[in-house]
Tab-separated table of C-alpha atoms in Angstrom:
chain	number	residue	atom	x	y	z
A	1	UNK	CA	-8.292	17.625	12.470
A	2	UNK	CA	-6.965	21.120	13.033
A	3	UNK	CA	-3.668	22.864	12.607
A	4	UNK	CA	-1.572	24.066	15.490
A	5	UNK	CA	-2.501	27.717	16.132
A	6	UNK	CA	0.122	29.849	14.422
A	7	UNK	CA	-1.664	32.888	13.055
A	8	UNK	CA	-1.369	31.555	9.488
A	9	UNK	CA	-4.124	30.791	6.997
A	10	UNK	CA	-6.876	28.287	7.732
A	11	UNK	CA	-6.682	24.550	7.269
A	12	UNK	CA	-6.949	23.354	3.663
A	13	UNK	CA	-7.615	19.706	4.362
A	14	UNK	CA	-9.978	18.395	1.709
A	15	UNK	CA	-9.831	21.686	-0.255
A	16	UNK	CA	-8.335	20.435	-3.500
A	17	UNK	CA	-10.295	17.206	-3.654
A	18	UNK	CA	-13.457	19.237	-3.389
A	19	UNK	CA	-12.929	19.803	-7.096
A	20	UNK	CA	-12.892	16.059	-7.686
A	21	UNK	CA	-15.922	13.848	-7.324
A	22	UNK	CA	-13.798	11.199	-5.675
A	23	UNK	CA	-13.478	13.174	-2.443
A	24	UNK	CA	-16.653	11.691	-1.000
A	25	UNK	CA	-15.098	8.284	-1.316
A	26	UNK	CA	-11.508	8.655	-0.254
A	27	UNK	CA	-11.246	11.928	1.589
A	28	UNK	CA	-13.545	14.127	3.570
A	29	UNK	CA	-11.417	16.910	4.993
A	30	UNK	CA	-13.027	16.222	8.345
A	31	UNK	CA	-12.590	18.121	11.609
A	32	UNK	CA	-12.141	16.329	14.872
A	33	UNK	CA	-14.931	16.554	17.362
A	34	UNK	CA	-15.146	14.204	20.325
A	35	UNK	CA	-11.933	12.615	21.438
A	36	UNK	CA	-11.679	9.015	20.209
A	37	UNK	CA	-10.876	6.019	22.335
A	38	UNK	CA	-7.130	5.764	22.876
A	39	UNK	CA	-5.534	2.564	21.562
A	40	UNK	CA	-2.472	0.886	22.967
A	41	UNK	CA	0.931	2.269	22.037
A	42	UNK	CA	1.875	0.954	18.575
A	43	UNK	CA	5.061	-0.728	17.475
A	44	UNK	CA	7.546	1.666	15.893
A	45	UNK	CA	9.537	0.685	12.817
A	46	UNK	CA	13.005	-0.152	14.116
A	47	UNK	CA	14.878	-0.808	10.876
A	48	UNK	CA	15.919	2.784	10.269
A	49	UNK	CA	19.253	2.054	8.586
A	50	UNK	CA	19.673	4.265	5.505
A	51	UNK	CA	19.568	2.644	2.084
A	52	UNK	CA	22.884	4.169	1.045
A	53	UNK	CA	24.608	1.907	-1.477
A	54	UNK	CA	21.976	-0.738	-0.943
A	55	UNK	CA	19.561	-2.058	-3.521
A	56	UNK	CA	15.810	-1.858	-3.601
A	57	UNK	CA	14.243	-4.768	-5.466
A	58	UNK	CA	11.630	-3.781	-8.049
A	59	UNK	CA	9.301	-5.898	-10.185
A	60	UNK	CA	9.420	-6.343	-13.955
A	61	UNK	CA	6.885	-4.616	-16.186
A	62	UNK	CA	3.450	-6.118	-15.575
A	63	UNK	CA	2.585	-7.561	-18.993
A	64	UNK	CA	-0.864	-8.633	-17.777
A	65	UNK	CA	-1.915	-4.983	-17.823
A	66	UNK	CA	-0.993	-4.546	-21.512
A	67	UNK	CA	0.185	-1.028	-20.758
A	68	UNK	CA	3.130	0.906	-19.365
A	69	UNK	CA	4.922	0.256	-16.085
A	70	UNK	CA	7.021	3.132	-14.801
A	71	UNK	CA	9.466	3.366	-11.935
A	72	UNK	CA	9.261	6.388	-9.618
A	73	UNK	CA	12.503	6.885	-7.663
A	74	UNK	CA	12.517	9.401	-4.819
A	75	UNK	CA	15.651	10.600	-2.950
A	76	UNK	CA	15.313	10.548	0.817
A	77	UNK	CA	17.784	13.200	1.957
A	78	UNK	CA	19.871	16.091	0.706
A	79	UNK	CA	23.145	14.180	0.442
A	80	UNK	CA	24.708	14.093	-3.039
A	81	UNK	CA	24.487	10.830	-4.907
A	82	UNK	CA	23.390	8.985	-8.024
A	83	UNK	CA	20.804	6.301	-8.642
A	84	UNK	CA	21.371	3.299	-10.890
A	85	UNK	CA	18.590	1.108	-12.278
A	86	UNK	CA	20.120	-2.290	-12.987
A	87	UNK	CA	19.730	-3.736	-15.551
A	88	UNK	CA	18.684	-0.945	-17.851
A	89	UNK	CA	21.145	1.867	-17.246
A	90	UNK	CA	21.282	4.747	-14.805
A	91	UNK	CA	18.817	7.373	-13.722
A	92	UNK	CA	20.803	10.278	-12.351
A	93	UNK	CA	19.000	12.007	-9.519
A	94	UNK	CA	22.068	13.740	-8.068
A	95	UNK	CA	21.198	15.862	-5.076
A	96	UNK	CA	17.757	15.984	-3.615
A	97	UNK	CA	17.177	19.109	-5.719
A	98	UNK	CA	17.148	16.782	-8.747
A	99	UNK	CA	13.821	15.562	-7.423
A	100	UNK	CA	11.640	12.623	-8.270
A	101	UNK	CA	12.839	10.527	-11.229
A	102	UNK	CA	10.235	8.690	-13.320
A	103	UNK	CA	11.409	6.202	-15.951
A	104	UNK	CA	9.888	3.274	-17.842
A	105	UNK	CA	10.857	-0.150	-16.591
A	106	UNK	CA	13.358	-1.516	-19.118
A	107	UNK	CA	11.759	-4.900	-19.850
A	108	UNK	CA	10.451	-8.224	-18.600
A	109	UNK	CA	13.244	-8.747	-16.064
A	110	UNK	CA	13.136	-7.369	-12.516
A	111	UNK	CA	15.364	-4.419	-11.705
A	112	UNK	CA	17.422	-3.223	-8.771
A	113	UNK	CA	17.448	0.433	-7.756
A	114	UNK	CA	20.725	1.324	-6.068
A	115	UNK	CA	21.395	4.617	-4.320
A	116	UNK	CA	25.064	5.611	-4.317
A	117	UNK	CA	25.825	8.157	-1.621
A	118	UNK	CA	22.166	8.810	-0.781
A	119	UNK	CA	19.192	6.633	0.186
A	120	UNK	CA	16.159	6.397	-2.102
A	121	UNK	CA	12.666	4.927	-2.207
A	122	UNK	CA	11.003	3.513	-5.314
A	123	UNK	CA	7.549	2.482	-6.494
A	124	UNK	CA	6.408	0.662	-9.626
A	125	UNK	CA	3.364	2.336	-11.204
A	126	UNK	CA	1.367	0.522	-13.901
A	127	UNK	CA	-1.132	2.255	-16.146
A	128	UNK	CA	-3.248	1.095	-19.079
A	129	UNK	CA	-6.811	1.194	-20.345
A	130	UNK	CA	-7.464	-1.759	-18.022
A	131	UNK	CA	-6.567	0.147	-14.882
A	132	UNK	CA	-3.975	1.844	-12.718
A	133	UNK	CA	-1.892	0.258	-9.958
A	134	UNK	CA	1.143	0.952	-7.781
A	135	UNK	CA	3.331	-1.064	-5.436
A	136	UNK	CA	6.512	-0.265	-3.502
A	137	UNK	CA	9.797	-1.891	-4.353
A	138	UNK	CA	11.096	-4.210	-1.647
A	139	UNK	CA	13.829	-3.249	0.784
A	140	UNK	CA	14.757	-6.891	1.296
A	141	UNK	CA	14.517	-10.329	-0.248
A	142	UNK	CA	13.120	-13.090	1.962
A	143	UNK	CA	12.489	-16.804	2.149
A	144	UNK	CA	8.733	-16.337	2.609
A	145	UNK	CA	6.068	-13.959	1.295
A	146	UNK	CA	2.374	-13.820	2.133
A	147	UNK	CA	-0.713	-12.403	0.395
A	148	UNK	CA	-3.896	-12.207	2.461
A	149	UNK	CA	-6.267	-11.002	-0.272
A	150	UNK	CA	-7.063	-12.707	-3.543
A	151	UNK	CA	-9.592	-14.553	-5.658
A	152	UNK	CA	-9.794	-17.027	-8.523
A	153	UNK	CA	-13.473	-16.297	-9.145
A	154	UNK	CA	-14.842	-15.660	-12.612
A	155	UNK	CA	-13.648	-12.292	-13.900
A	156	UNK	CA	-10.425	-12.264	-11.847
A	157	UNK	CA	-6.955	-12.616	-13.370
A	158	UNK	CA	-4.428	-12.904	-10.555
A	159	UNK	CA	-0.721	-13.525	-10.978
A	160	UNK	CA	1.948	-14.016	-8.341
A	161	UNK	CA	5.229	-12.585	-9.605
A	162	UNK	CA	8.304	-14.194	-8.014
A	163	UNK	CA	11.562	-12.308	-8.569
A	164	UNK	CA	15.088	-13.570	-7.938
A	165	UNK	CA	17.511	-10.613	-7.699
A	166	UNK	CA	20.566	-12.759	-6.931
A	167	UNK	CA	23.206	-14.499	-9.120
A	168	UNK	CA	22.164	-18.049	-8.153
A	169	UNK	CA	18.971	-19.882	-9.085
A	170	UNK	CA	16.199	-19.950	-6.485
A	171	UNK	CA	13.521	-22.598	-6.055
A	172	UNK	CA	10.110	-21.630	-4.691
A	173	UNK	CA	6.703	-23.128	-4.014
A	174	UNK	CA	3.244	-21.570	-3.818
A	175	UNK	CA	0.582	-22.650	-1.309
A	176	UNK	CA	-3.010	-21.375	-1.358
A	177	UNK	CA	-5.271	-20.740	1.632
A	178	UNK	CA	-9.074	-20.691	1.673
A	179	UNK	CA	-11.562	-20.544	4.566
A	180	UNK	CA	-11.375	-24.357	4.567
A	181	UNK	CA	-7.601	-24.554	4.981
A	182	UNK	CA	-4.324	-24.788	3.077
A	183	UNK	CA	-4.188	-26.212	-0.429
A	184	UNK	CA	-0.843	-27.170	-1.963
A	185	UNK	CA	-0.479	-28.044	-5.649
A	186	UNK	CA	2.122	-30.562	-6.805
A	187	UNK	CA	2.955	-28.548	-9.925
A	188	UNK	CA	3.646	-25.469	-7.772
A	189	UNK	CA	5.897	-27.278	-5.293
A	190	UNK	CA	9.180	-26.811	-7.148
A	191	UNK	CA	9.296	-23.599	-9.211
A	192	UNK	CA	12.756	-22.663	-10.553
A	193	UNK	CA	13.473	-18.930	-10.696
A	194	UNK	CA	16.610	-18.169	-12.678
A	195	UNK	CA	19.178	-15.652	-11.470
A	196	UNK	CA	18.082	-12.101	-12.201
A	197	UNK	CA	14.726	-13.207	-13.609
A	198	UNK	CA	11.080	-13.396	-12.552
A	199	UNK	CA	8.340	-16.012	-12.902
A	200	UNK	CA	4.623	-15.196	-13.042
A	201	UNK	CA	2.253	-17.832	-11.648
A	202	UNK	CA	-1.221	-17.514	-13.200
A	203	UNK	CA	-3.384	-18.438	-10.244
A	204	UNK	CA	-6.469	-19.417	-12.249
A	205	UNK	CA	-4.452	-22.095	-14.070
A	206	UNK	CA	-3.858	-23.993	-10.842
A	207	UNK	CA	-6.914	-23.732	-8.614
A	208	UNK	CA	-10.688	-23.910	-8.959
A	209	UNK	CA	-12.935	-20.904	-8.491
A	210	UNK	CA	-12.393	-19.573	-4.982
A	211	UNK	CA	-13.821	-16.162	-4.009
A	212	UNK	CA	-11.556	-16.003	-0.933
A	213	UNK	CA	-8.016	-17.032	-1.755
A	214	UNK	CA	-4.794	-16.131	0.059
A	215	UNK	CA	-1.339	-17.407	-0.874
A	216	UNK	CA	2.192	-17.880	0.376
A	217	UNK	CA	5.497	-18.134	-1.463
A	218	UNK	CA	8.164	-20.227	0.275
A	219	UNK	CA	11.665	-20.858	-1.016
A	220	UNK	CA	13.344	-24.222	-0.930
A	221	UNK	CA	16.570	-22.564	-2.014
A	222	UNK	CA	17.598	-18.924	-2.068
A	223	UNK	CA	15.658	-15.745	-1.323
A	224	UNK	CA	13.133	-13.971	-3.531
A	225	UNK	CA	10.714	-11.032	-3.675
A	226	UNK	CA	7.039	-11.557	-4.526
A	227	UNK	CA	4.255	-9.283	-5.767
A	228	UNK	CA	0.639	-10.008	-6.625
A	229	UNK	CA	-0.799	-8.447	-9.804
A	230	UNK	CA	-4.591	-8.480	-10.155
A	231	UNK	CA	-6.936	-7.607	-13.004
A	232	UNK	CA	-10.598	-7.485	-12.068
A	233	UNK	CA	-12.677	-7.734	-15.248
A	234	UNK	CA	-16.111	-9.133	-14.420
A	235	UNK	CA	-18.930	-9.275	-16.952
A	236	UNK	CA	-20.816	-6.948	-14.647
A	237	UNK	CA	-19.625	-4.684	-11.869
A	238	UNK	CA	-16.441	-2.804	-11.096
A	239	UNK	CA	-13.245	-3.482	-13.024
A	240	UNK	CA	-9.703	-2.345	-12.290
A	241	UNK	CA	-6.140	-3.352	-11.495
A	242	UNK	CA	-3.994	-3.694	-8.385
A	243	UNK	CA	-0.422	-4.646	-7.510
A	244	UNK	CA	0.610	-5.594	-3.974
A	245	UNK	CA	4.008	-6.313	-2.463
A	246	UNK	CA	3.787	-9.377	-0.239
A	247	UNK	CA	4.422	-9.407	3.504
A	248	UNK	CA	7.603	-11.275	4.515
A	249	UNK	CA	6.151	-12.430	7.837
A	250	UNK	CA	3.000	-12.354	9.974
A	251	UNK	CA	2.591	-9.691	12.652
A	252	UNK	CA	0.342	-8.948	15.629
A	253	UNK	CA	-0.557	-5.407	14.535
A	254	UNK	CA	-1.521	-4.178	11.078
A	255	UNK	CA	-2.308	-0.563	10.213
A	256	UNK	CA	-4.441	0.269	7.158
A	257	UNK	CA	-4.845	4.059	6.877
A	258	UNK	CA	-7.266	3.788	3.920
A	259	UNK	CA	-8.787	0.512	5.080
A	260	UNK	CA	-12.416	1.639	4.781
A	261	UNK	CA	-13.051	4.080	1.945
A	262	UNK	CA	-16.568	4.952	3.061
A	263	UNK	CA	-19.758	5.737	1.188
A	264	UNK	CA	-19.821	4.524	-2.414
A	265	UNK	CA	-17.231	1.763	-1.913
A	266	UNK	CA	-17.458	-1.926	-1.096
A	267	UNK	CA	-14.641	-2.535	1.372
A	268	UNK	CA	-13.217	-5.720	2.781
A	269	UNK	CA	-10.368	-6.678	5.072
A	270	UNK	CA	-8.660	-9.979	4.241
A	271	UNK	CA	-6.875	-11.887	7.001
A	272	UNK	CA	-4.492	-14.818	6.528
A	273	UNK	CA	-3.362	-17.078	9.346
A	274	UNK	CA	-0.568	-19.225	7.852
A	275	UNK	CA	0.355	-20.894	11.151
A	276	UNK	CA	-0.858	-24.118	12.717
A	277	UNK	CA	-2.395	-22.224	15.644
A	278	UNK	CA	-5.713	-20.363	15.797
A	279	UNK	CA	-5.534	-16.551	15.849
A	280	UNK	CA	-7.994	-14.225	17.611
A	281	UNK	CA	-8.166	-10.698	16.202
A	282	UNK	CA	-9.857	-7.372	16.910
A	283	UNK	CA	-10.720	-5.049	14.018
A	284	UNK	CA	-11.036	-1.363	14.968
A	285	UNK	CA	-12.191	1.460	12.686
A	286	UNK	CA	-10.685	4.937	13.138
A	287	UNK	CA	-12.491	7.943	11.659
A	288	UNK	CA	-11.554	11.611	11.920
A	289	UNK	CA	-13.463	11.865	15.184
A	290	UNK	CA	-13.615	8.479	16.875
A	291	UNK	CA	-12.396	4.918	17.189
A	292	UNK	CA	-15.152	2.347	16.645
A	293	UNK	CA	-14.997	-1.169	18.056
A	294	UNK	CA	-18.014	-3.069	16.730
A	295	UNK	CA	-19.057	-6.230	18.630
A	296	UNK	CA	-19.079	-8.091	15.300
A	297	UNK	CA	-15.416	-7.189	14.799
A	298	UNK	CA	-14.247	-8.151	18.284
A	299	UNK	CA	-12.458	-11.420	19.056
A	300	UNK	CA	-12.823	-12.747	15.536
A	301	UNK	CA	-11.508	-16.295	15.167
A	302	UNK	CA	-9.152	-17.028	12.275
A	303	UNK	CA	-8.575	-20.802	12.178
A	304	UNK	CA	-5.113	-22.241	11.638
A	305	UNK	CA	-3.869	-22.365	8.029
A	306	UNK	CA	-6.852	-20.468	6.668
A	307	UNK	CA	-7.969	-17.188	5.112
A	308	UNK	CA	-11.060	-15.087	5.666
A	309	UNK	CA	-12.571	-11.765	4.617
A	310	UNK	CA	-14.330	-9.188	6.793
A	311	UNK	CA	-16.751	-6.965	4.804
A	312	UNK	CA	-16.772	-3.364	6.034
A	313	UNK	CA	-19.488	-1.690	3.974
A	314	UNK	CA	-21.971	-2.267	6.796
A	315	UNK	CA	-19.581	-1.250	9.562
A	316	UNK	CA	-20.854	1.671	11.671
A	317	UNK	CA	-19.244	5.053	11.089
A	318	UNK	CA	-20.507	8.574	11.625
A	319	UNK	CA	-18.855	10.012	8.530
A	320	UNK	CA	-18.910	9.253	4.828
A	321	UNK	CA	-15.225	10.157	4.559
A	322	UNK	CA	-14.071	6.659	5.412
A	323	UNK	CA	-11.952	5.229	8.178
A	324	UNK	CA	-8.589	3.731	8.913
A	325	UNK	CA	-8.440	0.187	10.209
A	326	UNK	CA	-6.227	-1.480	12.810
A	327	UNK	CA	-6.180	-5.268	13.026
A	328	UNK	CA	-4.662	-6.658	16.221
A	329	UNK	CA	-4.018	-10.313	16.954
A	330	UNK	CA	-4.842	-10.537	20.649
A	331	UNK	CA	-4.355	-14.257	21.105
A	332	UNK	CA	-2.600	-17.106	19.371
A	333	UNK	CA	-0.722	-16.633	16.127
A	334	UNK	CA	0.242	-13.549	14.187
A	335	UNK	CA	-1.598	-12.839	10.931
A	336	UNK	CA	-1.206	-11.103	7.559
A	337	UNK	CA	-3.705	-8.408	6.526
A	338	UNK	CA	-4.689	-6.599	3.310
A	339	UNK	CA	-7.569	-4.340	2.388
A	340	UNK	CA	-9.440	-4.053	-0.909
A	341	UNK	CA	-12.166	-1.740	-2.164
A	342	UNK	CA	-14.378	-1.565	-5.239
A	343	UNK	CA	-15.661	1.917	-6.135
A	344	UNK	CA	-18.827	2.483	-8.154
A	345	UNK	CA	-20.344	5.793	-7.147
A	346	UNK	CA	-21.147	7.162	-10.575
A	347	UNK	CA	-18.504	9.839	-10.004
A	348	UNK	CA	-15.607	7.380	-10.088
A	349	UNK	CA	-15.137	3.659	-10.518
A	350	UNK	CA	-12.216	1.382	-9.867
A	351	UNK	CA	-10.593	-1.241	-7.691
A	352	UNK	CA	-7.647	-1.155	-5.315
A	353	UNK	CA	-5.910	-3.581	-2.990
A	354	UNK	CA	-3.068	-2.844	-0.580
A	355	UNK	CA	-1.241	-4.623	2.201
A	356	UNK	CA	-1.208	-3.286	5.720
A	357	UNK	CA	1.726	-1.720	7.543
A	358	UNK	CA	3.137	-3.772	10.448
A	359	UNK	CA	4.713	-0.756	12.166
A	360	UNK	CA	4.508	3.031	12.393
A	361	UNK	CA	7.087	5.809	11.979
A	362	UNK	CA	7.596	9.560	12.378
A	363	UNK	CA	8.906	10.034	8.814
A	364	UNK	CA	7.648	8.591	5.529
A	365	UNK	CA	8.430	8.674	1.828
A	366	UNK	CA	5.452	8.294	-0.530
A	367	UNK	CA	6.213	8.115	-4.262
A	368	UNK	CA	3.230	8.594	-6.606
A	369	UNK	CA	0.305	6.163	-6.545
A	370	UNK	CA	-0.595	7.136	-10.145
A	371	UNK	CA	1.295	8.796	-12.985
A	372	UNK	CA	-1.379	11.384	-13.804
A	373	UNK	CA	-3.855	11.468	-10.915
A	374	UNK	CA	-7.042	13.488	-10.925
A	375	UNK	CA	-7.494	12.893	-7.191
A	376	UNK	CA	-4.444	12.481	-4.959
A	377	UNK	CA	-4.752	11.925	-1.201
A	378	UNK	CA	-2.322	11.302	1.643
A	379	UNK	CA	-4.114	9.291	4.330
A	380	UNK	CA	-2.680	9.518	7.854
A	381	UNK	CA	-3.578	7.275	10.803
A	382	UNK	CA	-2.509	8.137	14.357
A	383	UNK	CA	-2.779	4.910	16.378
A	384	UNK	CA	-1.033	6.260	19.467
A	385	UNK	CA	-2.320	7.621	22.789
A	386	UNK	CA	-1.486	11.281	22.101
A	387	UNK	CA	-2.098	13.941	19.467
A	388	UNK	CA	0.440	14.421	16.688
A	389	UNK	CA	1.288	17.262	14.315
A	390	UNK	CA	2.389	16.370	10.799
A	391	UNK	CA	3.886	18.200	7.802
A	392	UNK	CA	3.708	17.273	4.108
A	393	UNK	CA	6.398	18.246	1.576
A	394	UNK	CA	6.165	17.702	-2.191
A	395	UNK	CA	9.096	16.552	-4.361
A	396	UNK	CA	8.699	17.350	-8.082
A	397	UNK	CA	10.555	15.922	-11.077
A	398	UNK	CA	12.187	19.296	-11.802
A	399	UNK	CA	13.876	19.288	-8.399
A	400	UNK	CA	11.447	21.632	-6.681
A	401	UNK	CA	10.712	20.719	-3.064
A	402	UNK	CA	7.594	22.498	-1.798
A	403	UNK	CA	6.344	22.659	1.789
A	404	UNK	CA	3.029	24.558	1.562
A	405	UNK	CA	1.946	26.348	4.722
A	406	UNK	CA	-1.473	24.774	4.328
A	407	UNK	CA	0.099	21.317	4.565
A	408	UNK	CA	2.115	22.161	7.674
A	409	UNK	CA	1.459	21.610	11.382
A	410	UNK	CA	-1.769	19.685	10.856
A	411	UNK	CA	-2.988	18.224	14.125
A	412	UNK	CA	-4.377	14.706	14.341
A	413	UNK	CA	-5.709	13.572	17.687
A	414	UNK	CA	-5.121	10.213	19.333
A	415	UNK	CA	-6.761	7.311	17.540
A	416	UNK	CA	-7.904	9.434	14.593
A	417	UNK	CA	-7.447	9.135	10.832
A	418	UNK	CA	-7.466	11.881	8.219
A	419	UNK	CA	-7.313	12.031	4.419
A	420	UNK	CA	-5.518	15.128	3.104
A	421	UNK	CA	-5.806	16.070	-0.556
A	422	UNK	CA	-2.602	17.171	-2.280
A	423	UNK	CA	-4.149	17.337	-5.773
A	424	UNK	CA	-4.061	21.139	-5.723
A	425	UNK	CA	-0.264	20.952	-5.666
A	426	UNK	CA	0.381	17.795	-7.701
A	427	UNK	CA	-1.871	19.080	-10.530
A	428	UNK	CA	-2.176	15.723	-12.276
A	429	UNK	CA	1.588	15.156	-12.354
A	430	UNK	CA	3.912	12.584	-10.810
A	431	UNK	CA	5.002	14.174	-7.537
A	432	UNK	CA	6.651	12.564	-4.525
A	433	UNK	CA	5.538	13.185	-0.950
A	434	UNK	CA	7.484	13.277	2.308
A	435	UNK	CA	5.591	13.295	5.599
A	436	UNK	CA	7.011	13.923	9.057
A	437	UNK	CA	5.111	13.843	12.341
A	438	UNK	CA	5.775	14.534	15.992
A	439	UNK	CA	4.457	11.084	16.955
A	440	UNK	CA	4.502	7.808	15.014
A	441	UNK	CA	1.848	7.461	12.314
A	442	UNK	CA	0.911	5.080	9.496
A	443	UNK	CA	0.425	6.563	6.015
A	444	UNK	CA	-0.948	5.545	2.630
A	445	UNK	CA	-1.354	7.391	-0.657
A	446	UNK	CA	-4.561	6.937	-2.673
A	447	UNK	CA	-5.163	8.263	-6.185
A	448	UNK	CA	-7.727	8.184	-8.967
A	449	UNK	CA	-6.437	8.017	-12.544
A	450	UNK	CA	-8.599	8.976	-15.538
A	451	UNK	CA	-6.469	6.583	-17.612
A	452	UNK	CA	-8.259	3.300	-17.111
A	453	UNK	CA	-10.752	5.023	-14.805
A	454	UNK	CA	-9.274	3.301	-11.779
A	455	UNK	CA	-8.194	3.799	-8.174
A	456	UNK	CA	-4.721	2.922	-6.895
A	457	UNK	CA	-2.824	3.138	-3.625
A	458	UNK	CA	0.594	2.559	-2.133
A	459	UNK	CA	1.862	2.509	1.433
A	460	UNK	CA	4.693	4.662	2.691
A	461	UNK	CA	8.315	3.693	3.227
A	462	UNK	CA	9.819	4.730	6.601
A	463	UNK	CA	12.544	7.322	6.174
A	464	UNK	CA	15.994	6.632	7.645
């Protein structure tokens, strides 16, 4: 990584996380050396319609965490407008100068975030002594949702939250997937979800201990939104919390900017093939200096109607700063992909899980991944065949929009991935991020919260 020559001050990448012990795990501030292998041109996000006067669908408060769930709402442009959180009243953001709005979720019912006159993005952020977690609100409701990562093993408490944002009752079913195949339960075949309400399915109540467990939510009537809330509380080992928005459909490419956290973390990639056709996938790691295609991660078979995990802690990399991951289905069916990591370095501990991005963009909105982060990183993956320059701007709750020179015109070469600390500017507060780049990228925000001593992450939302 290096900034475009401009006669300004030197690159700050990794500077602020140097003060945090977590940098060795999730950042690195690394400089590019040899040119990495150039991947194929990625798919670009095509749904760029603004969210003006259109709802985002957000989850209810996650009662499993026994803590607070807040909603971070970030305006996406300078047009005047207001934001309503329904039900629960309004959160006036006004012009972009009004900045990031953070409010507690009003109760056990799901909420809609509606931008009037200006588009917005929104993320639910949960925090308690059990952990910290974040997940984006959905831009659409769908008839199907998929979760590639999961477990019903001892010490795991996993819940699938099914939300119905519409005025008519929906009916859904949940199907599980293991390495042995699909497993449907009769008492999960006909789940009523009342209008404007949500239902939480406690996974461990319905299936035996399975260390590798994916899931799908299908509707028999109506459309819904689904999240997965996880508490990892083993008798021994790493504990923490995670919330993941499901994927509405399989895809042939998945981008995971923070897919391999590096030294001190146990990483895995989870892959779900919900179709009746075998899928063949390649898993490529992208560091700050190279793209790595291990023979063990080439042409991996994912049988029909099954789930699998790919451990990454033994994957070859030249840096301890971690790597991005691209999963490509090169034959057969499309797949669904998530990544998860358990951190236990002595400096920090925690657990995170996040779904991949099926497309890339040149502009992203990234609300906070934690309410009061000690470490706060923006992770950028450039999957394309050419170098890109990117800029990071910070949106505060008091309306201040900051574009530090040290976060401007940062160069990222083809096939490379970089973690940039913004903790120096966020200073432990809830601050939104906007990232723009000259070529399409994939982005993720990763944070460490002292409250609950946990890691959390959230993917970006493409800007209109």
